[in-house]
Short mmCIF file of C-alpha atoms in Angstrom, two decimals:
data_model
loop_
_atom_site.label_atom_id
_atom_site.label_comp_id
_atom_site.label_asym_id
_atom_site.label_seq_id
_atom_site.Cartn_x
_atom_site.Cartn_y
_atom_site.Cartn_z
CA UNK A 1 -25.36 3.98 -30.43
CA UNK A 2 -29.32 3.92 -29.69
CA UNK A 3 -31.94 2.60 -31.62
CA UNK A 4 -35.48 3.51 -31.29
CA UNK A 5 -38.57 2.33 -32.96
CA UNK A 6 -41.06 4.60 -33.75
CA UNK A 7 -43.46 2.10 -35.33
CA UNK A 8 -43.86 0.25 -38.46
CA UNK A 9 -40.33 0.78 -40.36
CA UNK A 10 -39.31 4.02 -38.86
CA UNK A 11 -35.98 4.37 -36.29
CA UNK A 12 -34.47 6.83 -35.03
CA UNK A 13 -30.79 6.02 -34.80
CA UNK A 14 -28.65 8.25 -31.96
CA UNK A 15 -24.98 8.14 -32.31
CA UNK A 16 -22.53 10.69 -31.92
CA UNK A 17 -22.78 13.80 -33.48
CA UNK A 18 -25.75 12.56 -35.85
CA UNK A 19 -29.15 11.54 -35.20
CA UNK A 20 -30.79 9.43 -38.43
CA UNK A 21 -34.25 8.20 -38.87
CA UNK A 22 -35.47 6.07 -41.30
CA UNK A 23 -38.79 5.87 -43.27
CA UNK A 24 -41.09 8.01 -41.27
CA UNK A 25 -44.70 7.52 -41.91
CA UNK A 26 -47.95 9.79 -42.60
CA UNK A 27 -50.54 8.86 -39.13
CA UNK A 28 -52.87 7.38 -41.68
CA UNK A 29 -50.92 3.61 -40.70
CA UNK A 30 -52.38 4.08 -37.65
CA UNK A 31 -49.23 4.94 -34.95
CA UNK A 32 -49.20 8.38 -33.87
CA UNK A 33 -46.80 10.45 -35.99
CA UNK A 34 -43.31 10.62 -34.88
CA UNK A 35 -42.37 14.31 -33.33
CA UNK A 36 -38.47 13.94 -34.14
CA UNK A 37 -35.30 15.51 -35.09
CA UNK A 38 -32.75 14.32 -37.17
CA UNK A 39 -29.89 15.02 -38.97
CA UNK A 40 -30.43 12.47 -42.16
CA UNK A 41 -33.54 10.71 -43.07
CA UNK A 42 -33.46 7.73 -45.46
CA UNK A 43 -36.37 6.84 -47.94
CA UNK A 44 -36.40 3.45 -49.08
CA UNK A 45 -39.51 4.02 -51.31
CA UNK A 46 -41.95 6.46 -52.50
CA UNK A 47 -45.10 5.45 -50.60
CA UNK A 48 -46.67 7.08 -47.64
CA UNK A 49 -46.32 4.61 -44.48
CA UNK A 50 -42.37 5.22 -45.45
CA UNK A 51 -41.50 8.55 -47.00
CA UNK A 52 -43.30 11.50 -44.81
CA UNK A 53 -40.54 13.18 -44.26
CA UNK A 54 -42.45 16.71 -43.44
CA UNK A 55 -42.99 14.66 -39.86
CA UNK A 56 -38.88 15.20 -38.91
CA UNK A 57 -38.22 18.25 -37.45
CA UNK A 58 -35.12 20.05 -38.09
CA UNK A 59 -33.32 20.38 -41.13
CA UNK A 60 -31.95 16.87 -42.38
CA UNK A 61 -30.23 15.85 -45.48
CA UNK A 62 -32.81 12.74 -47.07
CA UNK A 63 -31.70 10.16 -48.64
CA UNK A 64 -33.89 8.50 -51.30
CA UNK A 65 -31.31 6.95 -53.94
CA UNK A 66 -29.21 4.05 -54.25
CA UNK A 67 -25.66 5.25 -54.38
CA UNK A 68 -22.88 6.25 -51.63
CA UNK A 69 -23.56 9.23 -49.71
CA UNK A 70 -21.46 11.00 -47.00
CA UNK A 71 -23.75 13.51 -44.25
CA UNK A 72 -21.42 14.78 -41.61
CA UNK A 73 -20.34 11.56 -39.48
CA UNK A 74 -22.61 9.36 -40.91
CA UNK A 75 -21.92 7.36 -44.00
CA UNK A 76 -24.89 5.59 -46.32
CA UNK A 77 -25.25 3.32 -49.03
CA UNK A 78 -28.28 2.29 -50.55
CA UNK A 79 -28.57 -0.74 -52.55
CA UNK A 80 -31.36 -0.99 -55.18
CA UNK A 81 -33.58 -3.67 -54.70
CA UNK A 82 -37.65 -4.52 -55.49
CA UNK A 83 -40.42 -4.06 -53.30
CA UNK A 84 -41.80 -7.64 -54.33
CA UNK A 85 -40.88 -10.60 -55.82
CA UNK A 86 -41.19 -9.70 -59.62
CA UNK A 87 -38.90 -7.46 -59.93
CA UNK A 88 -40.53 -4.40 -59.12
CA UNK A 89 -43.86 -5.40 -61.90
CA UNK A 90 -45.89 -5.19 -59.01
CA UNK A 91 -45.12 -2.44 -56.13
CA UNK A 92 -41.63 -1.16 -57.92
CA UNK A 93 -38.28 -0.58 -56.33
CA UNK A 94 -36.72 -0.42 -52.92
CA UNK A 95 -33.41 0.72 -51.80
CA UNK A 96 -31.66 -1.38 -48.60
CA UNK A 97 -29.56 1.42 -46.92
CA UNK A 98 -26.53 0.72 -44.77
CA UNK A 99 -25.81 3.02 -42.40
CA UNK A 100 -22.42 3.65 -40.81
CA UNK A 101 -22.08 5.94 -37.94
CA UNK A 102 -20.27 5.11 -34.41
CA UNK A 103 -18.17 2.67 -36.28
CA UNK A 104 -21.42 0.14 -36.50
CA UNK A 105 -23.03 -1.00 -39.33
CA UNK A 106 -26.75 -0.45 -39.91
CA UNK A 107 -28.82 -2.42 -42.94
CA UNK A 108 -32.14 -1.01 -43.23
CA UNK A 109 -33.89 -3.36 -45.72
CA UNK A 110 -37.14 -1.32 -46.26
CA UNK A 111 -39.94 -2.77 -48.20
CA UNK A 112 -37.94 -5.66 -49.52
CA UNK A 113 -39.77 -7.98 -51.09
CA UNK A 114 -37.51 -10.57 -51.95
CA UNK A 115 -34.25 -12.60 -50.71
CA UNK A 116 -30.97 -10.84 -51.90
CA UNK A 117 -28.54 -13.00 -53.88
CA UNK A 118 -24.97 -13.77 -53.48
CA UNK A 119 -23.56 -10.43 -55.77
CA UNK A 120 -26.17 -8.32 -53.49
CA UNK A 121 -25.52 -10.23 -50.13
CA UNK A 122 -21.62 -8.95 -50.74
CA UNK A 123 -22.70 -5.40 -51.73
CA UNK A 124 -24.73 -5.24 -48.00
CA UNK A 125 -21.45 -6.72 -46.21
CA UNK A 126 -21.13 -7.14 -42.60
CA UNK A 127 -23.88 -6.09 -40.72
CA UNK A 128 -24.16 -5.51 -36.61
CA UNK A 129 -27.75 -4.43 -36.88
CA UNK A 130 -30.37 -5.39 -39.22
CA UNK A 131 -33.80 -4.33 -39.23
CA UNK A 132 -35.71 -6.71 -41.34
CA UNK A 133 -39.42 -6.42 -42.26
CA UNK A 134 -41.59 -9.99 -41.21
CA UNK A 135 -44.62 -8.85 -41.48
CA UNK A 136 -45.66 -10.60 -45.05
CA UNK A 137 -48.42 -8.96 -47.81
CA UNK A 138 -46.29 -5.83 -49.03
CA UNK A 139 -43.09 -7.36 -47.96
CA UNK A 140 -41.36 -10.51 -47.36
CA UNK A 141 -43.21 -12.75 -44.94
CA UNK A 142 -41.84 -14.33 -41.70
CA UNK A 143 -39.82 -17.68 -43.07
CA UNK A 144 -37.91 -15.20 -45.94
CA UNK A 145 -37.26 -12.24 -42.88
CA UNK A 146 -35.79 -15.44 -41.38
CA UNK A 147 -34.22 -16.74 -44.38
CA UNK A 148 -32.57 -12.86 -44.69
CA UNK A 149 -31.02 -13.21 -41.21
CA UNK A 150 -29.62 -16.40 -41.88
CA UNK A 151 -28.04 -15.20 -44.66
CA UNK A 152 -26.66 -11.67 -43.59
CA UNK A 153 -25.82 -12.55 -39.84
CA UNK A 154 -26.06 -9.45 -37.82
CA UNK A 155 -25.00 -9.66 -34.50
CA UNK A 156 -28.75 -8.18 -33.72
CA UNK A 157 -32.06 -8.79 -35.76
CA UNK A 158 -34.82 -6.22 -35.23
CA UNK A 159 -38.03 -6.78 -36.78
CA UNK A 160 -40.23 -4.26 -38.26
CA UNK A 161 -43.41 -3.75 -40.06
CA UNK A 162 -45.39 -6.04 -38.99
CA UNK A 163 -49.03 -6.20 -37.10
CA UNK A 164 -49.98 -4.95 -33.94
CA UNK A 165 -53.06 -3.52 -32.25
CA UNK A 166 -52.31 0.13 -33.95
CA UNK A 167 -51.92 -0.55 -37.57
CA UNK A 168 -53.89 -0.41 -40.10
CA UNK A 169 -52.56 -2.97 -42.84
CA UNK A 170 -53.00 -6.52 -43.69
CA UNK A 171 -50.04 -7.80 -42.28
CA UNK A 172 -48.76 -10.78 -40.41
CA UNK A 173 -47.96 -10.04 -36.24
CA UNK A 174 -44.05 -10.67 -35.08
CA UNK A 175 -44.62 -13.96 -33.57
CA UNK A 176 -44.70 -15.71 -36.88
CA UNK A 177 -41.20 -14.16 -37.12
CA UNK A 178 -39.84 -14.40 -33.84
CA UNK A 179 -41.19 -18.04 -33.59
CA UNK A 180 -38.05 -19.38 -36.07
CA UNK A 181 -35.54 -18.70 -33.35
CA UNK A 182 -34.43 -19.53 -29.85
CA UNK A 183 -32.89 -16.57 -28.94
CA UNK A 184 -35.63 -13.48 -28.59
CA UNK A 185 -35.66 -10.62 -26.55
CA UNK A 186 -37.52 -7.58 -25.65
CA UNK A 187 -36.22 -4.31 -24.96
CA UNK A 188 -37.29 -0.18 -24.86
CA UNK A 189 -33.95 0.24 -26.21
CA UNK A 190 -31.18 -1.12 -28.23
CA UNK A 191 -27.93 0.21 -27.30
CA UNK A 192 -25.18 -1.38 -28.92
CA UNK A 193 -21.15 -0.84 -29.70
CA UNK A 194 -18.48 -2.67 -31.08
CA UNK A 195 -17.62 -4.24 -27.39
CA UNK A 196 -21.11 -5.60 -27.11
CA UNK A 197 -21.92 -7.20 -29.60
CA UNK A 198 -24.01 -10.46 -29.12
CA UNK A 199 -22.82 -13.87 -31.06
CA UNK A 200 -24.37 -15.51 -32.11
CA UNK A 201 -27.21 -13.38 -33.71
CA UNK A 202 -30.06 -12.16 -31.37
CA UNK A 203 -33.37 -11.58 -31.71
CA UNK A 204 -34.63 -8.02 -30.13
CA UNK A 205 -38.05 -6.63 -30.33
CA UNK A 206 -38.39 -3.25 -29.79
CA UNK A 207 -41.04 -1.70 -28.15
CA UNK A 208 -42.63 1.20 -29.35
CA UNK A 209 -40.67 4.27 -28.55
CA UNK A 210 -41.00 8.28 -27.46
CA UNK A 211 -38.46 10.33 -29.17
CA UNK A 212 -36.46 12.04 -26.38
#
């Protein structure tokens, strides 16, 4: 599997036989728009730096609900959650997807805004890769992303969502994220399987990505 990020919360997620991308984003955040094909495109809310799905080319099944939901070799299931801490009174809901495809385990935590409890932690399950929002404001800020990690333990962490010189929100930059841990690295790519695995977790920042 390959993992690619496209900027903000958007991936696109190469395995075989399906290509997934989640939450693509209208150019108004400030990254160019992401020229892409998928297969399946999961929505973890209704707002535009995450649901502008006219940007994926091709014909993909999308994903917007909690539930289970099978699309060819890839297997999702999104877990409602809020997109703040007050139960949804103040930017609504969010849906955490997991995403199974190569026999790996994907947890897309969108917009959370909020740590998950024990009933929700055992809904996610195990987790290889987690891409975790740090960037604060709209989402949860650096110490909870951190908090999250602790408590799901992926064998990799990937940050999203956060500042950098392109965007366009009020939101914190990695570093205050990637500051809580020892183990950090940097990397075009994230290619993972089930032989190579890192333990404990790790740390990877992605760089921003093309879409070949």
């Amino acid at each position: 599997m390959q993992i690619k990020w496209l900027g903000h919360a958007c991936f696109l997620i190469v395995g075989e036989g399906a290509r997934v991308v989640t939450d693509p984003f209208n150019e108004e955040v400030g990254y160019p728009l992401p020229a892409v094909e998928a297969d399946v495109v999961t929505v973890s809310h209704e707002h535009f730096d995450h649901n502008y799905v006219r940007a994926v080319k091709g014909r993909p099944q999308v994903v917007r609900e909690p539930g289970e939901h099978n699309a060819g070799a890839v297997k999702i299931k999104g877990l409602p959650t809020f997109h703040d801490g007050s139960e949804g009174a103040l930017r609504g809901n969010n849906t955490v997807f997991v995403i199974e495809l190569d026999g790996l385990r994907v947890c897309h935590l969108g917009d959370l805004g909020h740590l998950l409890d024990a009933g929700q932690l055992k809904e996610v399950g195990p987790v290889d890769v987690l891409l975790v929002p740090v960037g604060g404001m709209f989402t949860v800020d650096a110490k909870a992303a951190a908090r999250l990690v602790a408590d799901i333990k992926p064998a990799v962490a990937v940050p999203m969502h956060y500042a950098t010189a392109a965007i366009k929100l009020p939101i914190a930059p990695v570093q205050d994220f990637t500051g809580h841990f020892e183990r950090v690295t940097e990397k075009d790519v994230l290619e993972v399987t089930k032989g190579n695995l890192p333990a404990p977790t790790e740390i990877v920042v992605l760089k921003l990505a093309g879409t070949d």
